[in-house]
Coordinates of C-alpha atoms in Angstrom, one line a residue:
M1 CA 12.3 43.3 -40.7
R2 CA 12.9 42.4 -37.1
T3 CA 13.5 38.7 -36.2
P4 CA 11.1 37.0 -33.9
A5 CA 13.7 36.8 -31.1
K6 CA 14.2 40.6 -31.2
S7 CA 10.5 41.3 -31.1
A8 CA 10.2 39.9 -27.5
R9 CA 10.8 42.5 -24.8
A10 CA 12.4 41.9 -21.4
A11 CA 10.7 43.1 -18.2
P12 CA 12.0 46.5 -17.0
G13 CA 15.2 46.1 -15.0
K14 CA 15.9 42.6 -16.1
H15 CA 18.4 41.4 -18.6
V16 CA 17.2 38.5 -20.8
R17 CA 19.7 36.4 -22.7
K18 CA 19.0 36.1 -26.4
D19 CA 18.8 32.3 -26.2
D20 CA 16.2 32.5 -23.4
E21 CA 14.3 35.2 -25.4
A22 CA 14.2 33.0 -28.5
A23 CA 13.2 29.9 -26.7
R24 CA 10.4 31.8 -25.0
Y25 CA 9.1 33.2 -28.2
Y26 CA 9.3 29.8 -30.0
Y27 CA 7.4 27.9 -27.3
K28 CA 5.0 30.6 -26.6
G29 CA 3.0 30.0 -29.8
N30 CA 2.8 26.3 -29.4
R31 CA 0.4 25.8 -26.6
H32 CA -1.0 22.6 -28.2
K33 CA 2.5 21.1 -28.3
Q34 CA 3.1 22.1 -24.7
L35 CA -0.2 20.5 -23.6
R36 CA 0.5 17.4 -25.7
A37 CA 3.9 17.0 -24.0
F38 CA 2.4 17.5 -20.6
V39 CA -0.4 15.0 -21.1
A40 CA 2.2 12.4 -22.4
I41 CA 4.4 12.9 -19.4
V42 CA 1.6 12.3 -17.0
K43 CA 0.2 9.3 -18.9
L44 CA 3.6 7.6 -19.4
G45 CA 5.2 8.6 -16.2
T46 CA 8.6 9.9 -17.3
L47 CA 10.0 12.5 -19.7
S48 CA 12.0 9.9 -21.6
R49 CA 8.9 7.8 -22.3
A50 CA 6.9 10.9 -23.3
A51 CA 9.7 12.0 -25.7
E52 CA 9.9 8.6 -27.3
A53 CA 6.1 8.5 -27.8
L54 CA 6.1 12.0 -29.3
Y55 CA 9.2 11.3 -31.5
L56 CA 11.0 14.2 -29.8
S57 CA 14.2 14.6 -27.9
Q58 CA 14.0 14.7 -24.1
P59 CA 15.4 18.2 -23.9
T60 CA 12.6 19.4 -26.3
V61 CA 9.9 17.9 -24.1
S62 CA 11.5 19.4 -21.0
L63 CA 11.6 22.8 -22.7
Q64 CA 7.9 22.5 -23.6
L65 CA 7.0 21.6 -20.0
Q66 CA 9.1 24.5 -18.6
A67 CA 7.5 27.0 -21.0
L68 CA 4.0 25.8 -20.1
E69 CA 4.7 26.2 -16.4
R70 CA 6.3 29.6 -16.9
E71 CA 3.3 30.9 -19.0
L72 CA 0.7 29.5 -16.5
G73 CA 2.7 30.7 -13.5
A74 CA 2.4 27.3 -11.7
T75 CA 4.4 24.2 -11.0
L76 CA 2.6 21.3 -12.7
L77 CA 4.8 18.3 -11.9
E78 CA 7.1 17.2 -9.0
R79 CA 9.9 14.7 -9.4
R80 CA 10.3 12.3 -6.6
R81 CA 13.0 9.7 -7.2
R82 CA 12.0 8.1 -10.4
R83 CA 8.3 9.0 -10.2
I84 CA 6.6 12.1 -11.5
N85 CA 3.7 13.3 -9.4
L86 CA 1.1 15.9 -10.3
T87 CA 0.7 19.0 -8.2
D88 CA -2.8 20.3 -7.4
A89 CA -2.4 22.7 -10.3
G90 CA -1.1 19.9 -12.5
E91 CA -4.1 17.8 -11.6
A92 CA -6.5 20.6 -12.6
L93 CA -4.7 21.2 -15.9
Y94 CA -4.6 17.5 -16.7
E95 CA -8.4 17.2 -16.3
L96 CA -8.8 20.1 -18.7
A97 CA -6.0 19.2 -21.2
R98 CA -6.4 15.5 -21.7
P99 CA -9.8 15.5 -23.5
L100 CA -8.6 18.5 -25.6
V101 CA -5.3 16.7 -26.6
E102 CA -7.1 13.4 -27.3
G103 CA -9.8 15.1 -29.3
W104 CA -7.2 16.9 -31.4
D105 CA -5.4 13.7 -32.1
T106 CA -8.5 12.0 -33.4
L107 CA -9.9 15.1 -35.1
D108 CA -9.3 13.9 -38.7
R109 CA -10.9 10.5 -38.0
D110 CA -13.9 11.9 -36.2
F111 CA -14.4 14.6 -38.9
H112 CA -14.5 11.9 -41.6
S113 CA -16.8 9.8 -39.5
K114 CA -19.2 12.7 -39.1
V115 CA -19.1 13.6 -42.8
Q116 CA -19.3 10.1 -44.1
G117 CA -21.8 8.8 -41.6
L118 CA -19.5 6.3 -40.0
Q119 CA -18.4 5.0 -43.4
A120 CA -14.8 5.0 -42.3
G121 CA -12.8 4.6 -39.1
K122 CA -11.6 2.0 -36.7
L123 CA -12.9 0.7 -33.4
V124 CA -10.9 -1.4 -30.9
I125 CA -12.8 -3.2 -28.1
A126 CA -10.9 -5.2 -25.4
A127 CA -12.8 -8.2 -24.0
G128 CA -12.3 -11.6 -22.5
T129 CA -13.1 -14.9 -24.3
S130 CA -16.5 -15.5 -22.7
T131 CA -17.6 -11.9 -23.5
I132 CA -16.5 -12.3 -27.1
Q133 CA -18.1 -15.7 -27.5
Y134 CA -21.4 -15.2 -25.7
L135 CA -22.2 -11.5 -25.2
L136 CA -20.8 -9.7 -28.2
P137 CA -21.8 -11.8 -31.3
D138 CA -25.3 -10.2 -31.7
L139 CA -24.0 -6.7 -31.0
V140 CA -21.2 -7.2 -33.5
R141 CA -23.7 -8.5 -36.1
R142 CA -25.9 -5.5 -35.6
Y143 CA -23.0 -3.1 -35.7
R144 CA -21.6 -4.6 -38.9
E145 CA -25.0 -4.3 -40.6
R146 CA -25.2 -0.6 -39.8
F147 CA -21.6 0.4 -40.2
P148 CA -19.9 -2.1 -42.6
A149 CA -17.0 0.2 -43.5
V150 CA -15.8 0.6 -39.9
Q151 CA -12.8 -1.6 -39.1
L152 CA -13.7 -3.5 -35.9
Q153 CA -11.0 -5.1 -33.8
L154 CA -11.9 -7.3 -30.9
A155 CA -8.8 -7.7 -28.7
N156 CA -9.1 -11.0 -26.7
V157 CA -7.4 -10.2 -23.4
T158 CA -7.6 -10.8 -19.7
G159 CA -9.0 -8.2 -17.4
R160 CA -5.6 -6.9 -16.4
D161 CA -4.4 -6.7 -20.0
G162 CA -7.6 -5.0 -21.0
L163 CA -7.1 -2.2 -18.3
A164 CA -3.5 -1.8 -19.6
M165 CA -4.8 -1.3 -23.2
L166 CA -7.3 1.3 -21.9
R167 CA -4.7 3.3 -20.0
E168 CA -2.3 3.2 -23.0
D169 CA -5.1 4.2 -25.4
K170 CA -4.7 1.0 -27.4
A171 CA -8.4 0.3 -27.0
D172 CA -11.4 2.6 -27.2
F173 CA -13.2 0.8 -24.4
A174 CA -13.6 -2.7 -23.0
V175 CA -16.6 -5.0 -22.3
G176 CA -16.5 -7.5 -19.5
S177 CA -16.9 -8.2 -15.8
M178 CA -15.1 -6.4 -13.0
L179 CA -14.7 -7.3 -9.3
D180 CA -12.6 -4.3 -8.3
V181 CA -12.9 -0.9 -10.1
P182 CA -9.7 1.3 -10.0
N183 CA -10.0 5.0 -9.4
D184 CA -9.2 5.9 -13.0
I185 CA -11.7 3.5 -14.5
A186 CA -15.4 3.9 -15.1
W187 CA -17.6 0.8 -15.3
A188 CA -21.3 0.7 -16.2
P189 CA -22.8 -2.8 -15.8
V190 CA -25.6 -3.7 -18.2
R191 CA -26.1 -7.5 -18.0
H192 CA -26.3 -9.7 -14.9
Y193 CA -25.8 -13.5 -14.7
D194 CA -26.3 -16.0 -11.9
P195 CA -23.7 -18.5 -10.9
M196 CA -24.5 -22.0 -12.0
L197 CA -23.4 -25.5 -10.9
I198 CA -23.0 -27.8 -13.8
T199 CA -22.7 -31.6 -13.5
P200 CA -23.2 -34.6 -15.7
P201 CA -26.9 -35.7 -15.9
D202 CA -26.1 -38.9 -14.0
H203 CA -24.2 -37.2 -11.2
P204 CA -25.4 -37.7 -7.6
L205 CA -26.0 -33.9 -7.3
A206 CA -28.0 -33.8 -10.6
S207 CA -31.3 -35.0 -9.0
K208 CA -31.2 -32.9 -5.9
D209 CA -33.8 -30.1 -5.6
A210 CA -31.4 -27.9 -3.8
V211 CA -27.6 -28.1 -3.6
S212 CA -25.7 -26.7 -0.7
L213 CA -22.1 -25.5 -0.7
R214 CA -21.1 -28.4 1.5
D215 CA -22.6 -30.8 -1.0
L216 CA -19.9 -29.8 -3.4
S217 CA -17.0 -30.6 -1.1
P218 CA -16.5 -34.3 -2.0
Y219 CA -16.3 -33.7 -5.7
G220 CA -13.5 -32.4 -7.8
L221 CA -14.1 -29.0 -9.4
I222 CA -13.0 -28.0 -12.9
L223 CA -12.1 -24.3 -12.8
P224 CA -10.4 -21.7 -14.9
P225 CA -6.7 -20.9 -14.1
Q226 CA -6.0 -19.3 -10.7
R227 CA -4.9 -16.0 -12.3
L228 CA -8.5 -15.4 -13.5
S229 CA -11.2 -13.8 -11.4
T230 CA -13.6 -16.8 -11.5
Y231 CA -11.2 -19.0 -9.7
R232 CA -10.4 -16.4 -7.1
L233 CA -14.2 -15.8 -6.5
V234 CA -14.9 -19.5 -6.0
D235 CA -12.0 -19.8 -3.6
L236 CA -13.2 -16.8 -1.6
V237 CA -16.7 -18.1 -1.2
F238 CA -15.5 -21.5 0.1
Q239 CA -13.0 -19.9 2.4
Q240 CA -15.5 -17.5 3.8
N241 CA -18.0 -20.3 4.5
Q242 CA -15.1 -22.6 5.9
V243 CA -16.1 -25.4 3.5
P244 CA -13.2 -27.5 2.1
Y245 CA -13.1 -28.1 -1.6
Q246 CA -10.8 -29.7 -4.2
V247 CA -9.8 -28.7 -7.7
A248 CA -9.5 -31.6 -10.0
I249 CA -8.6 -29.7 -13.2
E250 CA -7.6 -26.2 -14.1
V251 CA -8.3 -25.3 -17.7
G252 CA -9.2 -22.2 -19.7
G253 CA -12.4 -21.6 -21.7
W254 CA -16.0 -22.2 -20.7
D255 CA -16.6 -24.5 -23.7
V256 CA -13.7 -26.7 -22.6
I257 CA -14.9 -26.8 -19.0
K258 CA -18.5 -27.7 -20.1
E259 CA -17.1 -30.5 -22.3
Y260 CA -15.0 -32.0 -19.5
V261 CA -18.0 -31.8 -17.1
A262 CA -20.2 -33.6 -19.7
M263 CA -17.5 -36.3 -20.0
G264 CA -17.8 -36.9 -16.3
L265 CA -14.3 -35.5 -15.4
G266 CA -15.7 -33.3 -12.6
I267 CA -18.2 -30.6 -11.8
S268 CA -17.9 -26.8 -12.1
I269 CA -19.3 -23.4 -11.1
V270 CA -19.7 -21.2 -14.2
T271 CA -21.4 -17.9 -14.9
G272 CA -24.8 -18.1 -16.5
I273 CA -23.6 -16.2 -19.5
C274 CA -22.1 -19.4 -21.0
I275 CA -25.1 -21.7 -20.5
T276 CA -27.0 -22.3 -23.7
E277 CA -30.2 -24.3 -24.4
A278 CA -28.0 -27.0 -26.0
D279 CA -26.0 -27.2 -22.8
R280 CA -29.1 -28.0 -20.8
T281 CA -29.7 -31.1 -22.8
R282 CA -26.4 -32.6 -21.8
L283 CA -25.7 -31.1 -18.4
A284 CA -27.6 -30.8 -15.1
V285 CA -27.7 -27.1 -14.1
H286 CA -28.4 -25.7 -10.6
N287 CA -28.6 -22.0 -9.7
M288 CA -26.1 -21.2 -6.9
K289 CA -26.9 -17.5 -6.3
R290 CA -27.6 -18.4 -2.7
Y291 CA -23.8 -18.8 -2.2
F292 CA -22.1 -17.1 -5.1
P293 CA -22.6 -13.5 -6.2
Q294 CA -24.0 -12.6 -9.6
R295 CA -21.5 -11.6 -12.3
S296 CA -22.2 -8.3 -14.1
Y297 CA -20.9 -7.5 -17.5
G298 CA -20.7 -4.0 -18.9
V299 CA -18.7 -1.2 -20.5
V300 CA -15.3 -0.4 -19.1
M301 CA -13.4 2.7 -20.0
R302 CA -10.8 5.2 -18.7
K303 CA -12.4 8.2 -17.0
G304 CA -12.2 11.3 -19.1
K305 CA -11.6 9.3 -22.3
F306 CA -12.7 11.1 -25.5
L307 CA -14.8 8.6 -27.5
G308 CA -15.0 8.8 -31.2
A309 CA -18.2 8.4 -33.2
E310 CA -17.5 4.7 -33.9
A311 CA -17.2 3.9 -30.2
R312 CA -20.3 5.8 -29.2
A313 CA -22.4 4.1 -31.9
F314 CA -21.4 0.6 -30.5
I315 CA -22.1 1.6 -26.9
D316 CA -25.5 2.9 -27.9
L317 CA -26.2 -0.6 -29.2
I318 CA -25.3 -2.1 -25.8
R319 CA -27.6 0.4 -24.0
P320 CA -28.9 3.7 -25.4
G321 CA -28.0 6.6 -23.2
L322 CA -25.3 4.7 -21.3
L323 CA -22.7 7.5 -21.9
T324 CA -24.8 10.0 -20.0
H325 CA -23.6 8.3 -16.8
R326 CA -21.6 11.0 -15.0
D327 CA -18.5 8.8 -14.2
Y328 CA -17.6 8.9 -17.9
D329 CA -17.0 12.7 -17.6
E330 CA -14.8 12.5 -14.5
S331 CA -11.1 12.2 -14.4
G332 CA -9.3 9.7 -12.2
H333 CA -5.8 8.7 -11.2
S334 CA -3.9 6.1 -13.1
E335 CA -2.5 3.3 -11.1
R336 CA 1.1 3.0 -12.2

């Protein structure tokens, strides 16, 4: 019986070394491994990171990439200093290969979910504190009632950390608010909330029928930390209108801010998502949409992401048919 290496034939007029012949034969039949290595390199940025993630040696990953390029007859990646960039051919292949590789990696889980009717599986959702506290509770309750066997994990993260989880496939999708949407991210807003001024009931602004932006200037604001989007948005509006303002306290968490305002320690601009009926009995609330933009909350995910049955079921609870939005089927460029 001939060995696999001897069964491969060289092109007429060319001498092929036995090592090259064996390598070509070995890697020829492993298109899935080649594509998996290629996708890992693109997602992680370097051969070494891809090799580490795949539990392979760097030379093995390099051989798989070379074999893929040779078989397709195209250069897929270009090395520039320490960065790896996709060629046009590489971009085209990545758009095709990524959902295939991700679908293959989750095949067992998705198969059991289909067969058992979502009686098994895991779902990871990234979200901020306000989203988890005010927007998700009813959705989580309904999801747990329908699919009690699914392991549901709510990752409480900032917007930046949530995007990192999506890009690293550590979360299926995120729910929250976005000011800027990167090219590789799809965002579908589903809920909209007005900006609200909250003050103690006995505050001078509480009895005013209409509150202007300049009316806020003499009073200290209680705002979330500067690294969060709410602070940056408030600062932008005051700057654009050339109205001075002062921050009395920076503190995280809408409940803490509301409590401090109720104690008379300052006033605040909050998103309407956090205002409850109980809050209106202890705080004066004014709508400030004349000056500040609405905040929209929705589903955030990486373009081209392959979603399992667990994720699709949750998103259908948020809004049926949301996944038919075309952006979810398009690929984008990761910001690295």
